[in-house]
mmCIF file of C-alpha atoms and ligand atoms in Angstrom:
data_model
loop_
_atom_site.group_PDB
_atom_site.id
_atom_site.type_symbol
_atom_site.label_atom_id
_atom_site.label_comp_id
_atom_site.label_asym_id
_atom_site.label_seq_id
_atom_site.Cartn_x
_atom_site.Cartn_y
_atom_site.Cartn_z
ATOM 1 C CA MET B 1 -9.501 203.456 -107.759
ATOM 2 C CA ASN B 2 -11.154 200.975 -105.429
ATOM 3 C CA LYS B 3 -9.660 199.976 -102.098
ATOM 4 C CA GLU B 4 -8.882 196.357 -103.090
ATOM 5 C CA ARG B 5 -6.866 197.484 -106.087
ATOM 6 C CA THR B 6 -4.853 199.949 -104.014
ATOM 7 C CA VAL B 7 -3.979 197.208 -101.503
ATOM 8 C CA LYS B 8 -2.804 194.951 -104.345
ATOM 9 C CA ILE B 9 -0.604 197.670 -105.855
ATOM 10 C CA VAL B 10 0.939 198.445 -102.452
ATOM 11 C CA LEU B 11 1.589 194.723 -101.816
ATOM 12 C CA VAL B 12 3.267 194.268 -105.206
ATOM 13 C CA ALA B 13 5.405 197.362 -104.568
ATOM 14 C CA VAL B 14 6.456 196.088 -101.114
ATOM 15 C CA ILE B 15 7.356 192.640 -102.495
ATOM 16 C CA GLY B 16 9.304 194.324 -105.296
ATOM 17 C CA VAL B 17 11.295 196.497 -102.884
ATOM 18 C CA VAL B 18 12.042 193.583 -100.519
ATOM 19 C CA THR B 19 13.173 191.391 -103.443
ATOM 20 C CA ALA B 20 15.393 194.143 -104.841
ATOM 21 C CA LEU B 21 16.953 194.827 -101.417
ATOM 22 C CA GLY B 22 17.739 191.128 -101.078
ATOM 23 C CA ALA B 23 19.152 190.909 -104.588
ATOM 24 C CA VAL B 24 21.554 193.883 -104.421
ATOM 25 C CA PRO B 25 24.211 192.193 -102.193
ATOM 26 C CA LEU B 26 24.045 189.033 -104.353
ATOM 27 C CA TYR B 27 24.402 191.076 -107.542
ATOM 28 C CA ARG B 28 27.402 192.936 -106.070
ATOM 29 C CA HIS B 29 28.996 189.671 -104.900
ATOM 30 C CA ARG B 30 28.621 188.112 -108.352
ATOM 31 C CA HIS B 31 30.222 191.129 -110.026
ATOM 32 C CA SER B 32 32.964 191.783 -107.463
ATOM 33 C CA THR B 33 36.604 190.966 -108.211
ATOM 34 C CA MET B 34 39.646 189.949 -106.184
ATOM 35 C CA PRO B 35 42.906 191.680 -107.169
ATOM 36 C CA VAL B 36 45.881 189.374 -107.686
ATOM 37 C CA ILE B 37 49.360 190.626 -108.478
ATOM 38 C CA ALA B 38 51.325 188.608 -110.998
ATOM 39 C CA GLY B 39 54.591 188.336 -109.072
ATOM 40 C CA PRO B 40 58.206 188.053 -110.251
ATOM 41 C CA GLY B 41 57.763 184.402 -111.256
ATOM 42 C CA VAL B 42 54.799 184.905 -113.597
ATOM 43 C CA THR B 43 56.008 184.874 -117.204
ATOM 44 C CA LYS B 44 52.608 185.085 -118.919
ATOM 45 C CA VAL B 45 48.883 184.912 -118.195
ATOM 46 C CA ILE B 46 46.752 182.871 -120.562
ATOM 47 C CA LYS B 47 43.059 181.963 -120.696
ATOM 48 C CA LEU B 48 41.721 178.485 -120.049
ATOM 49 C CA SER B 49 39.661 178.908 -123.245
ATOM 50 C CA ASP B 50 42.955 178.917 -125.219
ATOM 51 C CA TYR B 51 42.621 175.136 -124.889
ATOM 52 C CA ALA B 52 38.869 174.856 -125.563
ATOM 53 C CA PRO B 53 37.254 177.632 -127.627
ATOM 54 C CA THR B 54 33.741 176.607 -126.475
ATOM 55 C CA LEU B 55 34.608 178.161 -123.109
ATOM 56 C CA LYS B 56 35.323 181.602 -124.553
ATOM 57 C CA GLY B 57 33.041 184.405 -123.373
ATOM 58 C CA THR B 58 31.475 182.260 -120.622
ATOM 59 C CA MET B 59 31.689 182.505 -116.833
ATOM 60 C CA GLY B 60 33.742 179.301 -116.992
ATOM 61 C CA ASP B 61 36.693 181.009 -118.674
ATOM 62 C CA ILE B 62 39.509 181.997 -116.308
ATOM 63 C CA ASP B 63 43.054 183.337 -116.196
ATOM 64 C CA VAL B 64 45.824 180.789 -115.911
ATOM 65 C CA PHE B 65 49.057 182.171 -114.446
ATOM 66 C CA VAL B 66 52.070 180.596 -116.138
ATOM 67 C CA MET B 67 55.357 180.530 -114.214
ATOM 68 C CA GLU B 68 58.238 179.327 -116.396
ATOM 69 C CA GLY B 69 61.707 178.585 -115.069
ATOM 70 C CA LYS B 70 64.924 179.600 -116.840
ATOM 71 C CA GLU B 71 65.666 175.903 -117.193
ATOM 72 C CA PRO B 72 63.141 173.591 -118.841
ATOM 73 C CA GLY B 73 61.947 170.673 -116.725
ATOM 74 C CA GLY B 74 58.648 169.142 -115.679
ATOM 75 C CA LYS B 75 55.255 170.815 -115.550
ATOM 76 C CA ALA B 76 52.541 171.083 -112.910
ATOM 77 C CA PHE B 77 48.945 172.330 -113.017
ATOM 78 C CA LEU B 78 47.631 173.719 -109.721
ATOM 79 C CA MET B 79 44.018 174.671 -109.106
ATOM 80 C CA SER B 80 42.025 176.154 -106.231
ATOM 81 C CA ASP B 81 38.349 177.087 -105.827
ATOM 82 C CA THR B 82 37.197 173.886 -107.512
ATOM 83 C CA HIS B 83 34.884 174.184 -104.518
ATOM 84 C CA ALA B 84 34.789 177.901 -103.794
ATOM 85 C CA ASN B 85 33.586 177.388 -100.199
ATOM 86 C CA GLU B 86 36.935 175.733 -99.359
ATOM 87 C CA PRO B 87 39.224 178.774 -99.654
ATOM 88 C CA ALA B 88 42.536 177.661 -98.054
ATOM 89 C CA GLY B 89 43.833 176.508 -101.458
ATOM 90 C CA LEU B 90 42.998 179.863 -103.028
ATOM 91 C CA LEU B 91 45.017 181.711 -100.369
ATOM 92 C CA ALA B 92 47.960 179.311 -100.773
ATOM 93 C CA LEU B 93 48.010 179.605 -104.564
ATOM 94 C CA MET B 94 47.596 183.384 -104.459
ATOM 95 C CA ALA B 95 50.704 183.558 -102.247
ATOM 96 C CA LEU B 96 52.432 181.326 -104.816
ATOM 97 C CA VAL B 97 51.506 183.561 -107.769
ATOM 98 C CA GLU B 98 52.496 186.760 -105.932
ATOM 99 C CA ASN B 99 55.823 185.543 -104.493
ATOM 100 C CA ALA B 100 57.328 182.401 -105.971
ATOM 101 C CA VAL B 101 59.957 182.160 -108.684
ATOM 102 C CA VAL B 102 60.337 178.957 -110.672
ATOM 103 C CA ASP B 103 63.933 177.980 -111.285
ATOM 104 C CA LYS B 104 63.287 174.834 -113.293
ATOM 105 C CA GLY B 105 60.128 173.594 -115.038
ATOM 106 C CA THR B 106 56.749 175.305 -115.427
ATOM 107 C CA LEU B 107 53.720 175.874 -113.212
ATOM 108 C CA TYR B 108 50.208 176.594 -114.498
ATOM 109 C CA VAL B 109 48.044 178.103 -111.767
ATOM 110 C CA ALA B 110 44.232 178.435 -111.927
ATOM 111 C CA LEU B 111 43.071 180.383 -108.856
ATOM 112 C CA THR B 112 39.289 180.329 -109.352
ATOM 113 C CA PHE B 113 38.864 177.048 -111.169
ATOM 114 C CA ASN B 114 35.077 177.134 -110.774
ATOM 115 C CA ALA B 115 34.675 180.884 -111.341
ATOM 116 C CA SER B 116 30.895 180.564 -111.405
ATOM 117 C CA GLY B 117 30.933 178.754 -108.035
ATOM 118 C CA SER B 118 33.094 181.510 -106.588
ATOM 119 C CA ARG B 119 30.295 183.939 -107.541
ATOM 120 C CA ASN B 120 27.595 181.719 -106.035
ATOM 121 C CA THR B 121 26.504 181.383 -102.403
ATOM 122 C CA LYS B 122 24.399 179.169 -100.153
ATOM 123 C CA PRO B 123 21.729 181.389 -98.587
ATOM 124 C CA GLY B 124 20.022 178.420 -96.859
ATOM 125 C CA ASP B 125 23.158 177.906 -94.769
ATOM 126 C CA GLY B 126 23.617 181.640 -94.123
ATOM 127 C CA TYR B 127 26.975 181.739 -95.874
ATOM 128 C CA PRO B 128 28.952 184.989 -95.635
ATOM 129 C CA LEU B 129 29.591 186.569 -99.046
ATOM 130 C CA TYR B 130 33.148 187.712 -98.271
ATOM 131 C CA PHE B 131 35.958 187.238 -95.806
ATOM 132 C CA ASP B 132 38.959 189.483 -95.081
ATOM 133 C CA ILE B 133 42.577 188.584 -94.468
ATOM 134 C CA PRO B 134 44.668 191.167 -92.574
ATOM 135 C CA THR B 135 48.004 192.265 -94.073
ATOM 136 C CA GLU B 136 50.674 194.805 -93.116
ATOM 137 C CA TRP B 137 49.016 197.358 -95.433
ATOM 138 C CA GLY B 138 45.279 196.666 -94.874
ATOM 139 C CA GLN B 139 42.697 193.963 -95.465
ATOM 140 C CA VAL B 140 42.418 191.811 -98.567
ATOM 141 C CA ARG B 141 38.814 190.972 -99.335
ATOM 142 C CA PHE B 142 38.010 187.557 -100.797
ATOM 143 C CA ARG B 143 34.752 186.351 -102.301
ATOM 144 C CA PHE B 144 33.379 183.367 -100.447
ATOM 145 C CA GLY B 145 31.590 181.124 -102.923
ATOM 146 C CA ASN B 146 29.802 177.812 -103.005
ATOM 147 C CA ARG B 147 30.566 174.208 -103.886
ATOM 148 C CA ASP B 148 28.574 174.346 -107.114
ATOM 149 C CA ALA B 149 28.401 176.658 -110.107
ATOM 150 C CA SER B 150 25.601 179.209 -110.114
ATOM 151 C CA PRO B 151 22.366 178.230 -111.883
ATOM 152 C CA LEU B 152 22.698 181.655 -113.560
ATOM 153 C CA ASP B 153 25.546 180.137 -115.576
ATOM 154 C CA GLN B 154 24.373 176.546 -115.977
ATOM 155 C CA TRP B 155 20.680 175.805 -116.010
ATOM 156 C CA PRO B 156 18.400 173.852 -115.972
ATOM 157 C CA ASP B 157 19.771 170.910 -113.993
ATOM 158 C CA PRO B 158 19.027 167.443 -115.378
ATOM 159 C CA ASP B 159 16.923 165.084 -113.190
ATOM 160 C CA VAL B 160 19.938 162.799 -113.067
ATOM 161 C CA TYR B 161 23.408 163.908 -114.120
ATOM 162 C CA ILE B 162 24.970 161.232 -116.347
ATOM 163 C CA HIS B 163 28.754 161.394 -116.176
ATOM 164 C CA TYR B 164 30.579 161.569 -119.513
ATOM 165 C CA PRO B 165 32.040 159.273 -120.798
ATOM 166 C CA GLU B 166 31.613 156.581 -118.103
ATOM 167 C CA ARG B 167 27.810 157.010 -117.941
ATOM 168 C CA GLN B 168 27.649 156.718 -114.156
ATOM 169 C CA ALA B 169 24.390 158.215 -112.803
ATOM 170 C CA LEU B 170 25.148 160.997 -110.298
ATOM 171 C CA SER B 171 23.058 163.493 -108.367
ATOM 172 C CA TYR B 172 21.479 166.245 -110.489
ATOM 173 C CA VAL B 173 23.506 168.928 -108.680
ATOM 174 C CA ASP B 174 26.829 167.242 -109.516
ATOM 175 C CA GLY B 175 26.531 168.575 -113.057
ATOM 176 C CA ARG B 176 27.458 171.941 -111.522
ATOM 177 C CA ASN B 177 30.288 170.481 -109.406
ATOM 178 C CA THR B 178 33.672 170.725 -111.177
ATOM 179 C CA ASN B 179 34.885 167.826 -109.080
ATOM 180 C CA ARG B 180 32.337 165.527 -110.738
ATOM 181 C CA THR B 181 32.622 166.691 -114.348
ATOM 182 C CA TRP B 182 36.153 165.486 -115.189
ATOM 183 C CA PRO B 183 37.327 164.674 -117.856
ATOM 184 C CA GLY B 184 34.592 166.767 -119.487
ATOM 185 C CA ARG B 185 33.763 167.349 -123.137
ATOM 186 C CA PRO B 186 33.978 170.352 -125.467
ATOM 187 C CA ASN B 187 30.239 170.785 -126.041
ATOM 188 C CA GLY B 188 28.757 169.510 -122.782
ATOM 189 C CA LEU B 189 27.515 171.368 -119.730
ATOM 190 C CA LEU B 190 29.540 174.510 -118.920
ATOM 191 C CA MET B 191 31.355 172.713 -116.072
ATOM 192 C CA GLU B 192 32.196 169.814 -118.417
ATOM 193 C CA ARG B 193 33.697 172.411 -120.764
ATOM 194 C CA VAL B 194 35.795 173.840 -117.900
ATOM 195 C CA THR B 195 37.286 170.458 -116.970
ATOM 196 C CA PHE B 196 37.719 169.528 -120.649
ATOM 197 C CA ALA B 197 39.771 172.712 -121.215
ATOM 198 C CA ALA B 198 41.961 171.852 -118.229
ATOM 199 C CA MET B 199 42.398 168.281 -119.550
ATOM 200 C CA GLU B 200 43.392 169.698 -122.949
ATOM 201 C CA LEU B 201 45.927 172.006 -121.290
ATOM 202 C CA MET B 202 47.414 169.045 -119.406
ATOM 203 C CA ARG B 203 47.488 166.821 -122.514
ATOM 204 C CA LYS B 204 48.866 169.452 -124.918
ATOM 205 C CA GLU B 205 51.451 170.900 -122.516
ATOM 206 C CA LYS B 206 52.436 167.413 -121.279
ATOM 207 C CA VAL B 207 51.790 168.294 -117.640
ATOM 208 C CA ASP B 208 53.384 165.821 -115.218
ATOM 209 C CA VAL B 209 51.625 166.671 -111.957
ATOM 210 C CA ALA B 210 48.143 168.064 -111.191
ATOM 211 C CA MET B 211 47.132 169.341 -107.758
ATOM 212 C CA ASP B 212 43.579 170.202 -106.757
ATOM 213 C CA PHE B 213 43.264 172.023 -103.388
ATOM 214 C CA HIS B 214 40.189 171.437 -101.222
ATOM 215 C CA GLY B 215 38.879 171.488 -97.686
ATOM 216 C CA ALA B 216 36.778 168.812 -95.973
ATOM 217 C CA GLU B 217 34.692 168.490 -92.819
ATOM 218 C CA THR B 218 36.368 167.263 -89.635
ATOM 219 C CA MET B 219 33.561 164.661 -89.358
ATOM 220 C CA PHE B 220 34.311 163.294 -92.836
ATOM 221 C CA PRO B 221 36.895 160.488 -93.000
ATOM 222 C CA VAL B 222 38.507 161.830 -96.185
ATOM 223 C CA THR B 223 39.988 164.916 -94.532
ATOM 224 C CA ASN B 224 43.467 166.136 -93.663
ATOM 225 C CA CYS B 225 44.857 163.988 -96.459
ATOM 226 C CA ILE B 226 46.170 163.618 -99.981
ATOM 227 C CA VAL B 227 43.810 161.664 -102.231
ATOM 228 C CA ALA B 228 45.802 159.807 -104.865
ATOM 229 C CA PRO B 229 45.149 157.061 -107.417
ATOM 230 C CA GLN B 230 47.538 154.108 -107.675
ATOM 231 C CA LYS B 231 49.850 155.867 -110.142
ATOM 232 C CA SER B 232 50.404 158.805 -107.716
ATOM 233 C CA ALA B 233 50.379 156.761 -104.502
ATOM 234 C CA LYS B 234 54.142 156.396 -103.958
ATOM 235 C CA ILE B 235 54.818 160.109 -104.307
ATOM 236 C CA ALA B 236 51.829 160.947 -102.088
ATOM 237 C CA THR B 237 53.040 158.519 -99.407
ATOM 238 C CA MET B 238 56.575 159.940 -99.452
ATOM 239 C CA ALA B 239 55.189 163.494 -99.233
ATOM 240 C CA SER B 240 52.883 162.523 -96.361
ATOM 241 C CA MET B 241 55.694 160.841 -94.398
ATOM 242 C CA THR B 242 58.113 163.702 -95.010
ATOM 243 C CA VAL B 243 55.804 166.499 -93.832
ATOM 244 C CA LYS B 244 55.016 164.454 -90.724
ATOM 245 C CA ALA B 245 58.707 163.859 -89.962
ATOM 246 C CA MET B 246 60.101 167.260 -90.956
ATOM 247 C CA GLU B 247 57.244 169.670 -90.289
ATOM 248 C CA GLY B 248 55.255 167.856 -87.623
ATOM 249 C CA PHE B 249 51.753 167.746 -89.079
ATOM 250 C CA ASP B 250 49.607 164.800 -90.101
ATOM 251 C CA ASN B 251 48.442 164.397 -93.689
ATOM 252 C CA HIS B 252 47.627 160.803 -94.530
ATOM 253 C CA VAL B 253 47.044 159.287 -97.981
ATOM 254 C CA GLU B 254 43.617 158.140 -99.153
ATOM 255 C CA PRO B 255 43.291 155.959 -102.263
ATOM 256 C CA SER B 256 41.211 157.348 -105.114
ATOM 257 C CA PRO B 257 38.296 154.914 -105.579
ATOM 258 C CA GLY B 258 38.337 153.406 -109.049
ATOM 259 C CA ASN B 259 34.564 153.238 -109.468
ATOM 260 C CA PHE B 260 33.574 156.753 -108.375
ATOM 261 C CA ARG B 261 33.656 158.872 -111.513
ATOM 262 C CA GLY B 262 34.145 162.507 -112.344
ATOM 263 C CA LEU B 263 36.715 163.397 -109.668
ATOM 264 C CA SER B 264 40.000 165.111 -110.516
ATOM 265 C CA HIS B 265 42.095 162.513 -108.660
ATOM 266 C CA ARG B 266 40.484 159.784 -110.770
ATOM 267 C CA GLU B 267 39.895 161.169 -114.274
ATOM 268 C CA ILE B 268 43.033 163.322 -114.737
ATOM 269 C CA GLY B 269 45.140 160.214 -114.234
ATOM 270 C CA ASP B 270 42.902 158.062 -116.433
ATOM 271 C CA TYR B 271 42.544 160.537 -119.317
ATOM 272 C CA ALA B 272 46.026 162.137 -119.399
ATOM 273 C CA ASP B 273 49.628 161.147 -118.680
ATOM 274 C CA THR B 274 49.472 163.294 -115.546
ATOM 275 C CA LEU B 275 49.812 162.266 -111.897
ATOM 276 C CA PRO B 276 46.869 163.759 -109.986
ATOM 277 C CA PHE B 277 46.735 164.665 -106.286
ATOM 278 C CA LEU B 278 43.812 166.140 -104.385
ATOM 279 C CA MET B 279 44.600 167.852 -101.088
ATOM 280 C CA GLU B 280 42.034 168.047 -98.297
ATOM 281 C CA ALA B 281 42.634 170.404 -95.359
ATOM 282 C CA PRO B 282 40.128 170.235 -92.470
ATOM 283 C CA ILE B 283 37.543 173.049 -92.555
ATOM 284 C CA PRO B 284 35.282 173.090 -89.462
ATOM 285 C CA PHE B 285 33.046 175.712 -91.125
ATOM 286 C CA LEU B 286 31.678 172.994 -93.445
ATOM 287 C CA ASP B 287 30.743 170.574 -90.657
ATOM 288 C CA GLN B 288 27.009 170.371 -90.096
ATOM 289 C CA PRO B 289 26.722 170.468 -86.276
ATOM 290 C CA THR B 290 28.319 173.897 -85.742
ATOM 291 C CA GLY B 291 27.156 177.278 -84.547
ATOM 292 C CA PRO B 292 26.320 180.022 -87.097
ATOM 293 C CA LYS B 293 28.340 180.026 -90.319
ATOM 294 C CA THR B 294 30.290 183.175 -89.540
ATOM 295 C CA VAL B 295 33.482 184.602 -91.011
ATOM 296 C CA LYS B 296 35.051 184.023 -87.590
ATOM 297 C CA LEU B 297 34.310 180.293 -87.784
ATOM 298 C CA LEU B 298 35.650 180.204 -91.334
ATOM 299 C CA ILE B 299 38.929 181.821 -90.241
ATOM 300 C CA ASP B 300 39.626 180.346 -86.776
ATOM 301 C CA GLY B 301 37.787 177.023 -87.085
ATOM 302 C CA LYS B 302 36.749 177.189 -83.415
ATOM 303 C CA ASP B 303 33.387 175.692 -82.510
ATOM 304 C CA ASP B 304 31.961 174.431 -79.199
ATOM 305 C CA PHE B 305 29.829 171.700 -80.788
ATOM 306 C CA LEU B 306 32.838 170.253 -82.599
ATOM 307 C CA LEU B 307 34.856 170.460 -79.394
ATOM 308 C CA SER B 308 32.297 168.339 -77.551
ATOM 309 C CA LEU B 309 32.101 165.910 -80.499
ATOM 310 C CA SER B 310 35.877 165.649 -80.443
ATOM 311 C CA LYS B 311 35.751 164.573 -76.800
ATOM 312 C CA LYS B 312 33.313 161.845 -77.893
ATOM 313 C CA LYS B 313 35.815 160.767 -80.609
ATOM 314 C CA LYS B 314 33.434 161.631 -83.436
ATOM 315 C CA LEU B 315 35.946 163.662 -85.472
ATOM 316 C CA PHE B 316 38.549 162.358 -87.902
ATOM 317 C CA VAL B 317 41.175 164.949 -86.876
ATOM 318 C CA SER B 318 42.583 166.070 -83.547
ATOM 319 C CA TYR B 319 40.606 169.067 -82.293
ATOM 320 C CA ASP B 320 40.934 171.272 -79.210
ATOM 321 C CA GLU B 321 40.268 174.862 -78.028
ATOM 322 C CA THR B 322 42.666 176.207 -80.665
ATOM 323 C CA GLY B 323 40.228 175.146 -83.437
ATOM 324 C CA TRP B 324 41.701 174.665 -86.875
ATOM 325 C CA PRO B 325 42.866 178.104 -88.040
ATOM 326 C CA MET B 326 43.072 179.178 -91.680
ATOM 327 C CA ASP B 327 46.844 179.778 -91.536
ATOM 328 C CA LYS B 328 47.399 176.173 -90.462
ATOM 329 C CA ARG B 329 45.225 174.909 -93.329
ATOM 330 C CA VAL B 330 46.936 177.168 -95.888
ATOM 331 C CA GLY B 331 50.365 176.223 -94.528
ATOM 332 C CA GLN B 332 49.601 172.513 -94.873
ATOM 333 C CA HIS B 333 48.547 172.986 -98.494
ATOM 334 C CA ALA B 334 51.760 174.916 -99.240
ATOM 335 C CA SER B 335 54.106 172.373 -97.647
ATOM 336 C CA VAL B 336 52.326 169.329 -99.085
ATOM 337 C CA ALA B 337 52.436 170.884 -102.580
ATOM 338 C CA LEU B 338 56.152 171.655 -102.267
ATOM 339 C CA GLU B 339 56.835 168.161 -100.964
ATOM 340 C CA ILE B 340 54.913 166.494 -103.805
ATOM 341 C CA LEU B 341 56.935 168.502 -106.351
ATOM 342 C CA LYS B 342 60.139 167.541 -104.535
ATOM 343 C CA GLN B 343 59.308 163.843 -104.423
ATOM 344 C CA PHE B 344 58.238 163.874 -108.087
ATOM 345 C CA SER B 345 61.502 165.645 -109.034
ATOM 346 C CA LYS B 346 63.585 163.079 -107.123
ATOM 347 C CA LYS B 347 62.001 160.240 -109.103
ATOM 348 C CA ASN B 348 62.121 162.113 -112.424
ATOM 349 C CA PRO B 349 65.301 164.251 -112.444
ATOM 350 C CA GLU B 350 64.976 165.113 -116.144
ATOM 351 C CA ARG B 351 61.453 166.434 -115.486
ATOM 352 C CA SER B 352 62.181 168.086 -112.166
ATOM 353 C CA ILE B 353 60.361 171.225 -110.980
ATOM 354 C CA LYS B 354 62.161 173.630 -108.654
ATOM 355 C CA LEU B 355 60.916 176.862 -107.161
ATOM 356 C CA SER B 356 61.792 179.334 -104.439
ATOM 357 C CA GLY B 357 60.005 182.106 -102.558
ATOM 358 C CA PHE B 358 56.901 180.067 -101.638
ATOM 359 C CA PRO B 359 56.517 179.922 -97.840
ATOM 360 C CA ARG B 360 56.136 176.618 -96.024
ATOM 361 C CA TYR B 361 53.856 175.560 -93.147
ATOM 362 C CA ALA B 362 55.867 176.954 -90.199
ATOM 363 C CA GLU B 363 56.391 180.352 -91.846
ATOM 364 C CA ILE B 364 52.722 180.744 -92.745
ATOM 365 C CA VAL B 365 51.557 179.689 -89.266
ATOM 366 C CA GLN B 366 54.023 182.128 -87.680
ATOM 367 C CA ASN B 367 53.552 185.133 -89.996
ATOM 368 C CA GLY B 368 49.939 184.704 -91.124
ATOM 369 C CA ILE B 369 49.152 184.238 -94.820
ATOM 370 C CA GLY B 370 48.398 187.992 -95.158
ATOM 371 C CA LYS B 371 52.142 188.709 -95.003
ATOM 372 C CA TYR B 372 52.470 187.229 -98.493
ATOM 373 C CA PHE B 373 49.831 189.394 -100.194
ATOM 374 C CA HIS B 374 51.027 192.614 -101.798
ATOM 375 C CA ASP B 375 49.244 195.955 -102.071
ATOM 376 C CA PRO B 376 47.659 196.247 -105.535
ATOM 377 C CA ALA B 377 47.643 200.064 -105.156
ATOM 378 C CA LYS B 378 51.445 200.019 -105.038
ATOM 379 C CA ALA B 379 51.954 197.418 -107.780
ATOM 380 C CA ASP B 380 52.534 198.055 -111.470
ATOM 381 C CA PRO B 381 48.942 198.261 -112.807
ATOM 382 C CA LYS B 382 49.908 195.966 -115.690
ATOM 383 C CA SER B 383 50.671 193.198 -113.205
ATOM 384 C CA VAL B 384 47.318 193.412 -111.381
ATOM 385 C CA TYR B 385 44.653 190.903 -112.444
ATOM 386 C CA PHE B 386 41.082 190.821 -111.243
ATOM 387 C CA GLU B 387 39.714 187.349 -110.572
HETATM 388 ZN ZN1 ZN P 401 36.131 170.151 -102.138
#
């Protein structure tokens, strides 16, 4: 064997080892699961593909936790992890599934709405792959995902993503963004199939209210708010005013633009008889001028760059040394959701939705969201689901 050939073989071997070492954590992340305990209020767990068979067997298919009250009433569809790098909604809805009991009406809860995105990451931004939430019995580990579905599940991207059916030209990457693929279609891109299945669920089950939980940068004007189209605006305004008056936190209302297609707060209302709401809680981690994207920043929301920008009035939320902690963001989502259901029920008594056992803002801020997660090792194995 000549020397040149030996060098080439060694180089290929080194590149192979380095690539494999880099791939192992990503492979593990993609195949890891988060245990969720179906609590006392969960009456059945169905698959999203029950409403669109073209989703079956794909990474887009997910569990939907159904919580039916003893009394019939209205129905609500709640989803988190539409953007899996905005996890406050996931924590809020997991606490809902594990603790709440519905007295009247029905809730449908999709925890990892973009399941592929929750198994994706953003290496260029140095995203952590996981984050832990402390509880009385140990840590609960959550996957930290990305805004878009993984190219492993939907590829190749088009040069320009053409929204269906409005034909608006959007960025190529928005084809993998489940908040640009509403209302979807049964045989389109995988993410269009996901949103189509959710639309079918809402149309067939006659869902009254849809809530989509997000997080947004503190430097982005559409943050710390409820985004609502005209048909949902009154309820959103009442909910916003009530949480401000009764619970002391700001959460203004932003109108859903009529000419920006593909978003849940636009298309759900246009393509079903459902009132959509999209909740944005501030998430400093997503702002661009911050320090390293650490788990600490994700959880406590404290950052010196944002603090100095706040003093220059560059942020759209109040910001001080206390940052913007996860419990505050989760608590806001919980209280705003409860208030929207309450305001909807007031206006539509025959379709009212009533539940108990879901903590509000002050309780979550005081106790920490971890208090509401139960130990899967001590739960009935039949009630433990892996998301
Ligand atoms: Zn989002």
